[in-house]
mmCIF file of C-alpha atoms in Angstrom:
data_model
loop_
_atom_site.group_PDB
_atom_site.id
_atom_site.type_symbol
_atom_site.label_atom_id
_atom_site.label_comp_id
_atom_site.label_asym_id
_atom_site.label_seq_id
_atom_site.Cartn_x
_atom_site.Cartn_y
_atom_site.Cartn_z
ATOM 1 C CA UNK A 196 45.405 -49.278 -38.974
ATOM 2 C CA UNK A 197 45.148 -51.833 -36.088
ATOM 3 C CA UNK A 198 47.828 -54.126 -38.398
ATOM 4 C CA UNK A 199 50.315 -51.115 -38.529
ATOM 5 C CA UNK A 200 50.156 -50.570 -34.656
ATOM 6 C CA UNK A 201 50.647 -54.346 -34.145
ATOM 7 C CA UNK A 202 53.543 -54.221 -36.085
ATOM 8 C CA UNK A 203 55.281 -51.237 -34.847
ATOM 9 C CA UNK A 204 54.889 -52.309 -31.300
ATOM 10 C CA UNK A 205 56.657 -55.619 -32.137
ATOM 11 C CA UNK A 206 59.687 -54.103 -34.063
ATOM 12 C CA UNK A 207 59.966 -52.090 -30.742
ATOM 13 C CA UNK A 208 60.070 -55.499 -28.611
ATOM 14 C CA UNK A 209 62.605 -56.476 -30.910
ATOM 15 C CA UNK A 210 64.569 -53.965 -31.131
ATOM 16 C CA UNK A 211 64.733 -53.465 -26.728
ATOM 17 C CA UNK A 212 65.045 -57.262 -26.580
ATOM 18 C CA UNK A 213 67.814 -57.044 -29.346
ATOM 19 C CA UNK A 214 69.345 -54.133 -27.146
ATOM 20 C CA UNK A 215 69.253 -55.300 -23.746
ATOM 21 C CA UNK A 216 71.327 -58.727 -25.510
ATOM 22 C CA UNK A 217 73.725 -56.411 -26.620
ATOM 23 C CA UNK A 218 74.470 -54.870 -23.549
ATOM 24 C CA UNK A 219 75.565 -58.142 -22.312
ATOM 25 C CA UNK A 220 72.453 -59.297 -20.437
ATOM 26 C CA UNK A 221 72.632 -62.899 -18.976
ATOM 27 C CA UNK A 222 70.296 -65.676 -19.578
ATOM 28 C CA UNK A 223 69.408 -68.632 -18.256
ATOM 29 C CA UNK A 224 67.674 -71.842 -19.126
ATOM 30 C CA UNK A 225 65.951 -73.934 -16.892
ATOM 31 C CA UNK A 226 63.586 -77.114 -16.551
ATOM 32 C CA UNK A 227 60.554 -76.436 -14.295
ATOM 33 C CA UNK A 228 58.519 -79.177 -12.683
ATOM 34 C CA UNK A 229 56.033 -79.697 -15.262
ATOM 35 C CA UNK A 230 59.299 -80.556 -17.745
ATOM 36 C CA UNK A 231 58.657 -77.060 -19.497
ATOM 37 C CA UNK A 232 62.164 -75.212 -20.841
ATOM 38 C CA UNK A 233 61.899 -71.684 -18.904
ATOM 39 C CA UNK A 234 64.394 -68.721 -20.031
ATOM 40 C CA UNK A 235 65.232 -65.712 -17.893
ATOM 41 C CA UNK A 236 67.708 -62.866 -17.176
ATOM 42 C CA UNK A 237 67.289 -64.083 -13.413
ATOM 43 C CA UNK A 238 68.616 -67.478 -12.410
ATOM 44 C CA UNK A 239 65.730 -70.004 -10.834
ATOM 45 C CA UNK A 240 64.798 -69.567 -7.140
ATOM 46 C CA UNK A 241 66.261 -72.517 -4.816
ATOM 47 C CA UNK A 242 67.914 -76.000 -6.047
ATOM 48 C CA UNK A 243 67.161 -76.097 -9.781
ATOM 49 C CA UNK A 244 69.591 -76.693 -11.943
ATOM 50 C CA UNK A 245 70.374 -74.161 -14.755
ATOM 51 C CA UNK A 246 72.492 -72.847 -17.647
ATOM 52 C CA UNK A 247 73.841 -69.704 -18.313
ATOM 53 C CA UNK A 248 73.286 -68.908 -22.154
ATOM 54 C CA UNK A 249 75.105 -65.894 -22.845
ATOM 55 C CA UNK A 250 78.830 -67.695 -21.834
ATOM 56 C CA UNK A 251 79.033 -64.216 -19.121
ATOM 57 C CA UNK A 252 79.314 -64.775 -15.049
ATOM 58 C CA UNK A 253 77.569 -61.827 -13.606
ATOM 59 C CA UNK A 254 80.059 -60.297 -11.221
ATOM 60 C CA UNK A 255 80.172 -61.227 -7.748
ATOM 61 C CA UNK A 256 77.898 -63.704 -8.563
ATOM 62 C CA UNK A 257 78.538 -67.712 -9.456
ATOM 63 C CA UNK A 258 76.690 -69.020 -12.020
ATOM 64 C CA UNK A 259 76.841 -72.869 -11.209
ATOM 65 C CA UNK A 260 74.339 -75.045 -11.288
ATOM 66 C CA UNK A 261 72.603 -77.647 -8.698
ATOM 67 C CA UNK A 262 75.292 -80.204 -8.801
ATOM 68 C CA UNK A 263 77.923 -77.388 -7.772
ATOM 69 C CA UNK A 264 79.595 -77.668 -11.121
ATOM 70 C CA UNK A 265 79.572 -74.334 -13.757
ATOM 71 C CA UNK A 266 77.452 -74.847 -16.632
ATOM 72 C CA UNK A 267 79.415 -75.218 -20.001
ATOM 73 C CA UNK A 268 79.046 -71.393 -21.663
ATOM 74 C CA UNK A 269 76.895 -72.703 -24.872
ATOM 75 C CA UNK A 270 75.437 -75.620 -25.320
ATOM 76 C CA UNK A 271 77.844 -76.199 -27.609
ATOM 77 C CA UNK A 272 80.756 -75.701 -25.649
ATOM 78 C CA UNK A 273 80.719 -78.559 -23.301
ATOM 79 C CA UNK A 274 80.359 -80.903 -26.915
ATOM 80 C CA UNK A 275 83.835 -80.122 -28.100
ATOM 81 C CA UNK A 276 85.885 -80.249 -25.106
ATOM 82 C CA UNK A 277 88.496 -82.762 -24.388
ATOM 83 C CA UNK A 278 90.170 -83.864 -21.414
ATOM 84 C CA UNK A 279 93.938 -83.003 -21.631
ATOM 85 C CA UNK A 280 95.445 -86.324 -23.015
ATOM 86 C CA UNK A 281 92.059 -87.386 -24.392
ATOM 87 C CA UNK A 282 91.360 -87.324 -28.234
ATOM 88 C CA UNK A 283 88.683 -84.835 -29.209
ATOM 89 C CA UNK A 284 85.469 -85.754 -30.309
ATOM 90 C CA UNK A 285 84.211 -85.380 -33.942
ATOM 91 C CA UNK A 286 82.191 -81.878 -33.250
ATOM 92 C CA UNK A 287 79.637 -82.825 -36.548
ATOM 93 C CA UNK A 288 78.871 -86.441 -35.191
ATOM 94 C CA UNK A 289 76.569 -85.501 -31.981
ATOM 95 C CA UNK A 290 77.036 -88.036 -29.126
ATOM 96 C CA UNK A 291 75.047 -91.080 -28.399
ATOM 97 C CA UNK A 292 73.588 -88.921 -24.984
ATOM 98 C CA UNK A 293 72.179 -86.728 -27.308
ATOM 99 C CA UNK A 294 70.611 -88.755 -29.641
ATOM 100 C CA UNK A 295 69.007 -90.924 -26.421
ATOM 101 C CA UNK A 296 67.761 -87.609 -25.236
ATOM 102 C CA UNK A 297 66.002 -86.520 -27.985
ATOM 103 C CA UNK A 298 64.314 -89.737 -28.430
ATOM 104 C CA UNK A 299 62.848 -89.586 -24.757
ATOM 105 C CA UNK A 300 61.959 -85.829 -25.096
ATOM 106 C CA UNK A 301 59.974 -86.676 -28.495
ATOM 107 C CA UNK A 302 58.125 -89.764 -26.453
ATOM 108 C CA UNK A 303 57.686 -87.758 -23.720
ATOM 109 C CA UNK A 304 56.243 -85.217 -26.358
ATOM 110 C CA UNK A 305 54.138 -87.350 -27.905
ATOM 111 C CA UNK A 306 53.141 -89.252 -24.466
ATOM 112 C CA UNK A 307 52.087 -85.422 -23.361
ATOM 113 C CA UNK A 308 50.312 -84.935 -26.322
ATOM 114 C CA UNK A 309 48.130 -88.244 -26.432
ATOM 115 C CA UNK A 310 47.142 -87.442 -22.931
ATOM 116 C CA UNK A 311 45.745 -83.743 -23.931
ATOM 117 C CA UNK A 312 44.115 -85.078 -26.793
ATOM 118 C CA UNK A 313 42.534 -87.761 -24.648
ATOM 119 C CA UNK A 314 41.629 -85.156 -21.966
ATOM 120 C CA UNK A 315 40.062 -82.869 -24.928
ATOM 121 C CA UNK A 316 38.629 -85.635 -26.091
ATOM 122 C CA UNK A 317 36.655 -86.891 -22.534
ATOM 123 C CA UNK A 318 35.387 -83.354 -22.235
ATOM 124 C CA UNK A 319 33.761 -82.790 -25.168
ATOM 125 C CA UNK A 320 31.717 -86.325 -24.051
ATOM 126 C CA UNK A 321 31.250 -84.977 -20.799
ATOM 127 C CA UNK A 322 29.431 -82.076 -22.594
ATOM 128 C CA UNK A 323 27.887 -83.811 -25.076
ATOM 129 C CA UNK A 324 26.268 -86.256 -22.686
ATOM 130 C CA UNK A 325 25.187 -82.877 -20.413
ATOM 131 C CA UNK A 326 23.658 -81.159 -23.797
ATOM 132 C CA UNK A 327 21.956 -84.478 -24.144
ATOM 133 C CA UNK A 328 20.428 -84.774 -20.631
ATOM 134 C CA UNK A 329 19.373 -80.961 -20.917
ATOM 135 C CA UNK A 330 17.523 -81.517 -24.189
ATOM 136 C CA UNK A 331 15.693 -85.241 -22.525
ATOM 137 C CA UNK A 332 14.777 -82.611 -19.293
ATOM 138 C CA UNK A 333 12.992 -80.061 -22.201
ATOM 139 C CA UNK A 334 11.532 -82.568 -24.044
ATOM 140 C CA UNK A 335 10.121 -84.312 -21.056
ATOM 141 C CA UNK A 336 8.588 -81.236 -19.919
ATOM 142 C CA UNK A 337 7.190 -80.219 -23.483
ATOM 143 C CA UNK A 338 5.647 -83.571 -23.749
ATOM 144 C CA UNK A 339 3.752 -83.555 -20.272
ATOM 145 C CA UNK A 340 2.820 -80.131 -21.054
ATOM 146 C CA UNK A 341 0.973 -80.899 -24.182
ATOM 147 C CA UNK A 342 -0.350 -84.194 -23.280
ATOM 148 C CA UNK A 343 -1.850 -82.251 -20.185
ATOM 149 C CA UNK A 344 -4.132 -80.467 -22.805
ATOM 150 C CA UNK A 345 -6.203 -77.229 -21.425
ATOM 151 C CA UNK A 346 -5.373 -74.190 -22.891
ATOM 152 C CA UNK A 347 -1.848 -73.357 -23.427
ATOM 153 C CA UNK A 348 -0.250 -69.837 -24.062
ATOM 154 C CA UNK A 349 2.683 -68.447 -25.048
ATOM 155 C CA UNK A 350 3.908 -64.659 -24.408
ATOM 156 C CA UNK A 351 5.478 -63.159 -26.889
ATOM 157 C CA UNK A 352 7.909 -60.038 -26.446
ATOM 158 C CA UNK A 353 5.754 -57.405 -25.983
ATOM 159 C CA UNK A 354 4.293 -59.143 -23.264
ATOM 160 C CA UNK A 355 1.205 -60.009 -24.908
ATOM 161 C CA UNK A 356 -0.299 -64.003 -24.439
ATOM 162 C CA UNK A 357 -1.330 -65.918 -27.622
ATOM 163 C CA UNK A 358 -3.242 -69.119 -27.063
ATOM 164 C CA UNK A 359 -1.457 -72.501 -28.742
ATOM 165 C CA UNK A 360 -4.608 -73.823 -30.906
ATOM 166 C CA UNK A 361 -5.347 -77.631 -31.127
ATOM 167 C CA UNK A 362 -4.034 -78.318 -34.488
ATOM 168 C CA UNK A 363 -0.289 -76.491 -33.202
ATOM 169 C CA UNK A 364 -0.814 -78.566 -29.947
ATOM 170 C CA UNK A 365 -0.654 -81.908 -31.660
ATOM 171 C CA UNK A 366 2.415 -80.786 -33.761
ATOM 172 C CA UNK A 367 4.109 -80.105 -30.437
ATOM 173 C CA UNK A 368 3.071 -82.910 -28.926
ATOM 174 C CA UNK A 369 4.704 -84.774 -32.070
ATOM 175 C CA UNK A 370 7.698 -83.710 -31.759
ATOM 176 C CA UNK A 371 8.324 -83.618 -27.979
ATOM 177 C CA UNK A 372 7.442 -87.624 -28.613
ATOM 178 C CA UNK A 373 10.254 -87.371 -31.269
ATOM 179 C CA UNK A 374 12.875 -85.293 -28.811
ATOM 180 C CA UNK A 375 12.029 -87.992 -26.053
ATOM 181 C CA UNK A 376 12.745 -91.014 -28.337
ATOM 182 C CA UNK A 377 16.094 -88.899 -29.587
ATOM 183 C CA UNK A 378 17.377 -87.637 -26.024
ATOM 184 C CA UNK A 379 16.435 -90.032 -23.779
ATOM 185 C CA UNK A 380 17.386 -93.319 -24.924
#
């Protein structure tokens, strides 16, 4: 049931999205300043720089970018264009820019993604080492307690106290010993 209303509700994204393209909706690509690629019907706010995907000026409106210039129309558009007098480029061989740029956006991937994994990586100590301290606190305080001796009771969840008996006592004792030697090295 719940995989039939998931579905239907995404064929109707698709199909407005797929609509609202049709009707000749810009869009526009952008960097923001964490290096993430943004898309939106509505250019960037202030100086950023931006493309126009859809190839379509919205009227009254310039669709240029931060250098003052007008975006090519496609990305591909600005690949095949020649200079009048100048040979054209071989459209299937893409341009040494290109290549360079890919390059640095895969390091810059990878460079991203060593960092995360590093971050992940120091947190999980960081809890680890807190877990750890937690369980030295406990089995410090277990171990006083039943080196203390007396009589020791435990209530259970009816509210009801049962007495810890001498043989149980030394079992404790035991293994808060063996939780000390474990947690708190």
């Amino acid at each position: 049931m719940m995989n039939k209303l998931v579905m239907a509700v995404g064929c109707a994204l698709m199909l407005v999205s797929m609509g609202s393209m049709a009707a000749g909706a810009e869009v526009y690509k952008w960097k923001d300043a964490k290096g993430n690629t943004q898309y939106s019907d509505v250019p960037p706010v202030g100086n950023i720089p931006y493309t126009a995907l859809s190839g379509k000026k919205p009227a009254g409106a310039e669709s240029q970018n931060a250098e003052g210039s007008a975006p090519p129309a496609s990305p591909a558009a600005g690949l095949g264009a020649a200079k009048p007098g100048e040979a054209k480029p071989d459209a299937a061989k893409p341009p040494a820019d290109a290549k360079a740029a890919d390059a640095a956006a895969q390091k810059k991937a990878l460079e991203e993604k060593t960092a995360k994994d590093a971050e992940v990586k120091k947190l999980q100590q960081e809890k680890l080492a807190a877990e750890k301290k937690a369980n030295c606190k406990k089995a410090l305080s277990d171990k006083a307690t039943f080196e203390q001796g007396g009589r020791i009771y435990e209530v259970d969840e009816k509210g009801e106290r049962h007495y810890v008996g001498n043989k149980e006592m030394a079992d404790r004792l035991e293994q808060a010993k063996s939780d000390v030697a474990t947690y708190c090295e």
